[in-house]
Amino acid sequence: MEYLQGTYRVVKIRPGCMCDFTIECPEIAALSKAGQFVHIRVPGFTLRRPISICEVDKQAGTIRILFDIRGEGTKVLANTKEGELLDVMGPLGNGFELLDPSKKAVVVGGGIGVPPMLETAKSYGENATAILGFRSEDKIVLTDDFTAQKNRVMLCTDDGSAGHHGLVTDLLKVRMEEEKPDIVYACGPKIMLKFVAKMCEEYGVRCQVSLEERMACGVGACLGCATPIKADDGSITYLHVCKNGPVFEAERVVFDE
């Protein structure tokens, strides 16, 4: 796994319900793929914060990240100003396998799992459908960005304040019935991934999921993010989400342990 670590400048911060940073890091951007993440050092904290890469602009030499304030560390990180420097390690992990752009793809994102879906859907253009789920209308992000790259957007909210009132799997079923895609990519809460994977199995569609686990080192040196995965012989092994993932073939993930 090839990754870099250095100090890079935050060149743009967009307003919104999530913290939205664009970081100028040409070396990291050149290596970055959809579904990978970066590990950011926060002053005063021992452990870095893992954050998914939302978008990559290799020509501009930038990556874009979106994150929620989940604790004291991300609260400090959220106070970063444009022009300030961040200590960034990345890109880390194995990303999604992108097929030929002519193939039909569906990306499914739930909440904080939505950002990495943007870069994943980008190469497919109008051949990608983005099914995006949020708690409520005021939590919605990136829908305009998906539309700008010609992806079809299907939106749902838990409370019905925008789009479909219900689950992302409701909309995935609608999409499956319309036209079976070649592949489904998903990132979000584990219970969401479980039911997306189950539906893809029922319809015979390949599915890759990005798992969210607490990480310490980010490079597979500790055991903080070990997760049960089915081996080729059907036995259960434990792999690191940070190093072996975060993306796995859905059929190999043990969701019920």
CSV table of C-alpha atoms in Angstrom, one decimal:
chain,number,residue,atom,x,y,z
A,1,MET,CA,0.0,0.0,0.0
A,2,GLU,CA,1.6,3.2,-1.1
A,3,TYR,CA,0.8,6.3,1.0
A,4,LEU,CA,2.4,9.6,1.9
A,5,GLN,CA,2.4,11.8,5.0
A,6,GLY,CA,3.0,15.6,4.9
A,7,THR,CA,1.6,19.0,5.8
A,8,TYR,CA,-0.8,20.4,3.3
A,9,ARG,CA,-2.9,23.6,3.0
A,10,VAL,CA,-6.7,23.8,3.2
A,11,VAL,CA,-7.5,25.9,0.1
A,12,LYS,CA,-11.3,26.0,0.3
A,13,ILE,CA,-14.0,25.5,3.0
A,14,ARG,CA,-17.6,25.3,1.9
A,15,PRO,CA,-20.5,26.1,4.2
A,16,GLY,CA,-23.0,23.5,5.0
A,17,CYS,CA,-24.2,21.0,7.6
A,18,MET,CA,-21.0,19.0,7.3
A,19,CYS,CA,-17.5,20.3,7.4
A,20,ASP,CA,-16.3,20.5,3.8
A,21,PHE,CA,-12.6,21.0,3.2
A,22,THR,CA,-10.6,21.0,0.0
A,23,ILE,CA,-6.9,20.3,0.6
A,24,GLU,CA,-4.1,21.0,-1.8
A,25,CYS,CA,-1.9,17.8,-1.7
A,26,PRO,CA,-0.7,17.0,-5.2
A,27,GLU,CA,1.2,13.9,-4.2
A,28,ILE,CA,-1.7,12.3,-2.3
A,29,ALA,CA,-4.2,13.4,-5.0
A,30,ALA,CA,-2.1,11.6,-7.6
A,31,LEU,CA,-2.4,8.3,-5.8
A,32,SER,CA,-5.9,8.6,-4.5
A,33,LYS,CA,-8.8,6.3,-5.7
A,34,ALA,CA,-12.5,6.3,-5.0
A,35,GLY,CA,-13.2,4.7,-1.6
A,36,GLN,CA,-9.9,5.4,0.0
A,37,PHE,CA,-9.4,7.6,3.1
A,38,VAL,CA,-6.9,9.9,4.7
A,39,HIS,CA,-5.7,10.0,8.3
A,40,ILE,CA,-5.5,13.6,9.7
A,41,ARG,CA,-3.6,14.6,12.8
A,42,VAL,CA,-5.5,16.8,15.2
A,43,PRO,CA,-3.4,19.0,17.6
A,44,GLY,CA,-3.7,17.8,21.2
A,45,PHE,CA,-4.8,14.3,20.3
A,46,THR,CA,-2.7,11.2,20.0
A,47,LEU,CA,-4.8,9.3,17.4
A,48,ARG,CA,-5.4,10.6,13.9
A,49,ARG,CA,-8.9,10.9,12.5
A,50,PRO,CA,-9.8,8.8,9.5
A,51,ILE,CA,-11.9,10.6,6.9
A,52,SER,CA,-13.1,9.3,3.6
A,53,ILE,CA,-12.0,11.0,0.4
A,54,CYS,CA,-15.0,12.6,-1.2
A,55,GLU,CA,-13.6,13.9,-4.4
A,56,VAL,CA,-10.2,13.9,-6.2
A,57,ASP,CA,-9.0,16.5,-8.7
A,58,LYS,CA,-5.7,15.2,-9.9
A,59,GLN,CA,-5.2,18.1,-12.3
A,60,ALA,CA,-5.6,20.7,-9.5
A,61,GLY,CA,-3.7,18.4,-7.0
A,62,THR,CA,-6.5,18.5,-4.5
A,63,ILE,CA,-8.7,16.2,-2.5
A,64,ARG,CA,-12.0,17.0,-0.8
A,65,ILE,CA,-13.3,15.7,2.5
A,66,LEU,CA,-16.6,16.0,4.3
A,67,PHE,CA,-17.0,15.1,8.0
A,68,ASP,CA,-19.4,15.5,10.9
A,69,ILE,CA,-18.4,16.7,14.3
A,70,ARG,CA,-18.6,13.4,16.3
A,71,GLY,CA,-16.3,14.2,19.3
A,72,GLU,CA,-13.7,16.5,20.6
A,73,GLY,CA,-11.2,15.7,17.9
A,74,THR,CA,-13.4,16.5,15.0
A,75,LYS,CA,-14.6,19.5,16.9
A,76,VAL,CA,-11.1,20.9,16.9
A,77,LEU,CA,-10.6,19.9,13.3
A,78,ALA,CA,-13.8,21.7,12.3
A,79,ASN,CA,-12.2,25.0,13.5
A,80,THR,CA,-9.6,24.9,10.8
A,81,LYS,CA,-9.5,28.0,8.6
A,82,GLU,CA,-8.8,28.4,4.9
A,83,GLY,CA,-5.1,28.8,4.4
A,84,GLU,CA,-4.1,26.7,7.5
A,85,LEU,CA,-2.1,23.6,7.3
A,86,LEU,CA,-3.1,20.0,8.2
A,87,ASP,CA,-0.9,17.0,8.8
A,88,VAL,CA,-2.4,14.4,6.4
A,89,MET,CA,-1.5,10.7,5.8
A,90,GLY,CA,-2.8,9.0,2.8
A,91,PRO,CA,-4.3,7.7,0.6
A,92,LEU,CA,-5.0,4.7,2.8
A,93,GLY,CA,-6.9,1.5,2.4
A,94,ASN,CA,-8.2,-0.3,-0.7
A,95,GLY,CA,-10.9,1.6,-2.7
A,96,PHE,CA,-13.8,0.5,-4.9
A,97,GLU,CA,-13.1,-1.4,-8.1
A,98,LEU,CA,-14.4,0.8,-10.9
A,99,LEU,CA,-15.7,-1.0,-14.0
A,100,ASP,CA,-15.8,0.3,-17.5
A,101,PRO,CA,-17.7,3.7,-17.6
A,102,SER,CA,-20.3,2.1,-20.0
A,103,LYS,CA,-21.5,-0.2,-17.3
A,104,LYS,CA,-24.5,0.6,-15.1
A,105,ALA,CA,-23.6,1.4,-11.5
A,106,VAL,CA,-25.6,2.2,-8.4
A,107,VAL,CA,-24.0,4.0,-5.4
A,108,VAL,CA,-25.8,3.8,-2.1
A,109,GLY,CA,-24.8,6.2,0.7
A,110,GLY,CA,-26.3,6.7,4.1
A,111,GLY,CA,-25.4,9.9,6.1
A,112,ILE,CA,-21.7,10.2,6.5
A,113,GLY,CA,-21.4,7.3,4.0
A,114,VAL,CA,-22.5,9.6,1.2
A,115,PRO,CA,-19.3,11.6,0.6
A,116,PRO,CA,-17.1,8.7,-0.7
A,117,MET,CA,-19.9,7.9,-3.2
A,118,LEU,CA,-19.3,11.1,-5.1
A,119,GLU,CA,-15.9,10.1,-6.5
A,120,THR,CA,-17.1,6.5,-7.0
A,121,ALA,CA,-20.0,7.6,-9.2
A,122,LYS,CA,-18.0,10.2,-11.1
A,123,SER,CA,-16.5,8.0,-13.8
A,124,TYR,CA,-19.9,6.5,-14.7
A,125,GLY,CA,-21.6,9.8,-15.4
A,126,GLU,CA,-25.2,9.3,-16.6
A,127,ASN,CA,-24.7,5.5,-16.2
A,128,ALA,CA,-24.6,5.9,-12.4
A,129,THR,CA,-27.6,6.2,-10.0
A,130,ALA,CA,-26.9,7.7,-6.6
A,131,ILE,CA,-29.3,6.5,-3.9
A,132,LEU,CA,-28.7,8.8,-0.9
A,133,GLY,CA,-30.3,8.6,2.5
A,134,PHE,CA,-30.3,11.2,5.3
A,135,ARG,CA,-32.0,11.6,8.6
A,136,SER,CA,-33.8,14.8,7.5
A,137,GLU,CA,-33.8,17.6,4.9
A,138,ASP,CA,-31.3,19.8,6.9
A,139,LYS,CA,-28.7,17.0,6.8
A,140,ILE,CA,-28.7,16.6,3.0
A,141,VAL,CA,-25.3,17.2,1.3
A,142,LEU,CA,-23.8,16.8,-2.2
A,143,THR,CA,-27.0,16.2,-4.2
A,144,ASP,CA,-26.1,19.0,-6.6
A,145,ASP,CA,-22.6,17.6,-7.0
A,146,PHE,CA,-23.9,14.2,-8.1
A,147,THR,CA,-26.3,15.9,-10.5
A,148,ALA,CA,-23.5,18.1,-11.9
A,149,GLN,CA,-21.6,15.0,-12.9
A,150,LYS,CA,-24.7,13.7,-14.6
A,151,ASN,CA,-25.6,11.0,-12.1
A,152,ARG,CA,-29.3,10.3,-11.4
A,153,VAL,CA,-30.1,11.0,-7.8
A,154,MET,CA,-32.7,9.2,-5.8
A,155,LEU,CA,-33.2,10.7,-2.3
A,156,CYS,CA,-34.8,9.5,0.9
A,157,THR,CA,-35.0,10.8,4.5
A,158,ASP,CA,-35.9,9.0,7.7
A,159,ASP,CA,-38.5,11.6,8.6
A,160,GLY,CA,-39.9,12.2,5.1
A,161,SER,CA,-38.9,15.9,5.0
A,162,ALA,CA,-37.4,15.4,1.6
A,163,GLY,CA,-37.6,12.7,-1.1
A,164,HIS,CA,-38.9,9.3,-0.3
A,165,HIS,CA,-40.0,8.7,3.3
A,166,GLY,CA,-38.2,5.5,4.1
A,167,LEU,CA,-35.1,3.5,3.6
A,168,VAL,CA,-32.4,3.4,0.9
A,169,THR,CA,-33.3,-0.2,0.2
A,170,ASP,CA,-36.8,0.9,-0.8
A,171,LEU,CA,-35.3,2.9,-3.6
A,172,LEU,CA,-32.7,0.3,-4.4
A,173,LYS,CA,-35.5,-2.2,-5.0
A,174,VAL,CA,-37.2,0.3,-7.3
A,175,ARG,CA,-33.9,0.7,-9.2
A,176,MET,CA,-33.3,-3.1,-9.4
A,177,GLU,CA,-36.8,-3.6,-10.9
A,178,GLU,CA,-36.3,-0.8,-13.5
A,179,GLU,CA,-33.0,-2.2,-14.8
A,180,LYS,CA,-30.5,-4.5,-13.1
A,181,PRO,CA,-27.2,-2.7,-12.7
A,182,ASP,CA,-23.8,-4.3,-13.2
A,183,ILE,CA,-22.5,-3.3,-9.7
A,184,VAL,CA,-23.7,-1.7,-6.5
A,185,TYR,CA,-21.4,0.2,-4.2
A,186,ALA,CA,-22.4,1.1,-0.7
A,187,CYS,CA,-21.2,3.0,2.4
A,188,GLY,CA,-23.1,3.8,5.6
A,189,PRO,CA,-24.3,2.3,8.8
A,190,LYS,CA,-23.6,-1.5,9.1
A,191,ILE,CA,-27.3,-2.4,9.3
A,192,MET,CA,-27.8,-0.5,6.0
A,193,LEU,CA,-25.0,-2.3,4.4
A,194,LYS,CA,-26.4,-5.7,5.6
A,195,PHE,CA,-29.7,-5.1,3.9
A,196,VAL,CA,-28.2,-3.6,0.7
A,197,ALA,CA,-25.9,-6.7,0.5
A,198,LYS,CA,-28.9,-9.0,1.0
A,199,MET,CA,-30.9,-7.3,-1.7
A,200,CYS,CA,-28.0,-7.5,-4.2
A,201,GLU,CA,-27.6,-11.2,-3.4
A,202,GLU,CA,-31.3,-11.7,-4.1
A,203,TYR,CA,-31.0,-10.0,-7.5
A,204,GLY,CA,-27.7,-11.5,-8.4
A,205,VAL,CA,-25.9,-8.2,-8.6
A,206,ARG,CA,-22.2,-7.8,-7.5
A,207,CYS,CA,-21.9,-5.5,-4.5
A,208,GLN,CA,-18.9,-3.8,-2.8
A,209,VAL,CA,-19.3,-2.3,0.6
A,210,SER,CA,-17.1,0.2,2.5
A,211,LEU,CA,-17.0,-0.6,6.2
A,212,GLU,CA,-16.8,2.0,9.0
A,213,GLU,CA,-14.8,0.9,12.0
A,214,ARG,CA,-12.9,2.8,14.7
A,215,MET,CA,-9.3,3.0,13.6
A,216,ALA,CA,-6.1,3.8,15.6
A,217,CYS,CA,-3.0,3.4,13.4
A,218,GLY,CA,-4.7,3.4,9.9
A,219,VAL,CA,-2.1,1.2,8.4
A,220,GLY,CA,-2.8,-2.3,9.8
A,221,ALA,CA,-0.2,-2.2,12.6
A,222,CYS,CA,-2.8,-2.4,15.5
A,223,LEU,CA,-5.9,-4.6,15.8
A,224,GLY,CA,-8.3,-1.8,16.5
A,225,CYS,CA,-10.4,-2.3,13.3
A,226,ALA,CA,-10.2,-6.1,12.8
A,227,THR,CA,-13.5,-7.4,11.3
A,228,PRO,CA,-14.7,-10.9,10.5
A,229,ILE,CA,-14.5,-11.8,6.8
A,230,LYS,CA,-15.3,-15.1,5.0
A,231,ALA,CA,-12.3,-16.7,3.4
A,232,ASP,CA,-12.3,-18.6,0.1
A,233,ASP,CA,-12.8,-21.9,2.0
A,234,GLY,CA,-15.8,-20.6,3.9
A,235,SER,CA,-13.9,-20.2,7.2
A,236,ILE,CA,-14.0,-16.9,9.1
A,237,THR,CA,-10.8,-14.8,9.3
A,238,TYR,CA,-10.2,-11.4,10.7
A,239,LEU,CA,-8.9,-8.6,8.4
A,240,HIS,CA,-8.1,-5.0,9.0
A,241,VAL,CA,-10.6,-2.5,7.7
A,242,CYS,CA,-7.9,0.2,7.4
A,243,LYS,CA,-5.4,-2.0,5.4
A,244,ASN,CA,-7.4,-4.8,3.8
A,245,GLY,CA,-10.5,-2.6,3.4
A,246,PRO,CA,-12.3,-0.4,3.9
A,247,VAL,CA,-13.9,-1.9,0.7
A,248,PHE,CA,-14.8,-5.6,0.7
A,249,GLU,CA,-17.0,-7.7,-1.6
A,250,ALA,CA,-20.3,-7.7,0.3
A,251,GLU,CA,-20.7,-11.5,0.1
A,252,ARG,CA,-17.5,-11.9,2.2
A,253,VAL,CA,-18.6,-9.6,5.1
A,254,VAL,CA,-19.9,-11.3,8.2
A,255,PHE,CA,-22.7,-8.8,9.3
A,256,ASP,CA,-24.3,-10.7,12.1
A,257,GLU,CA,-21.4,-11.4,14.4
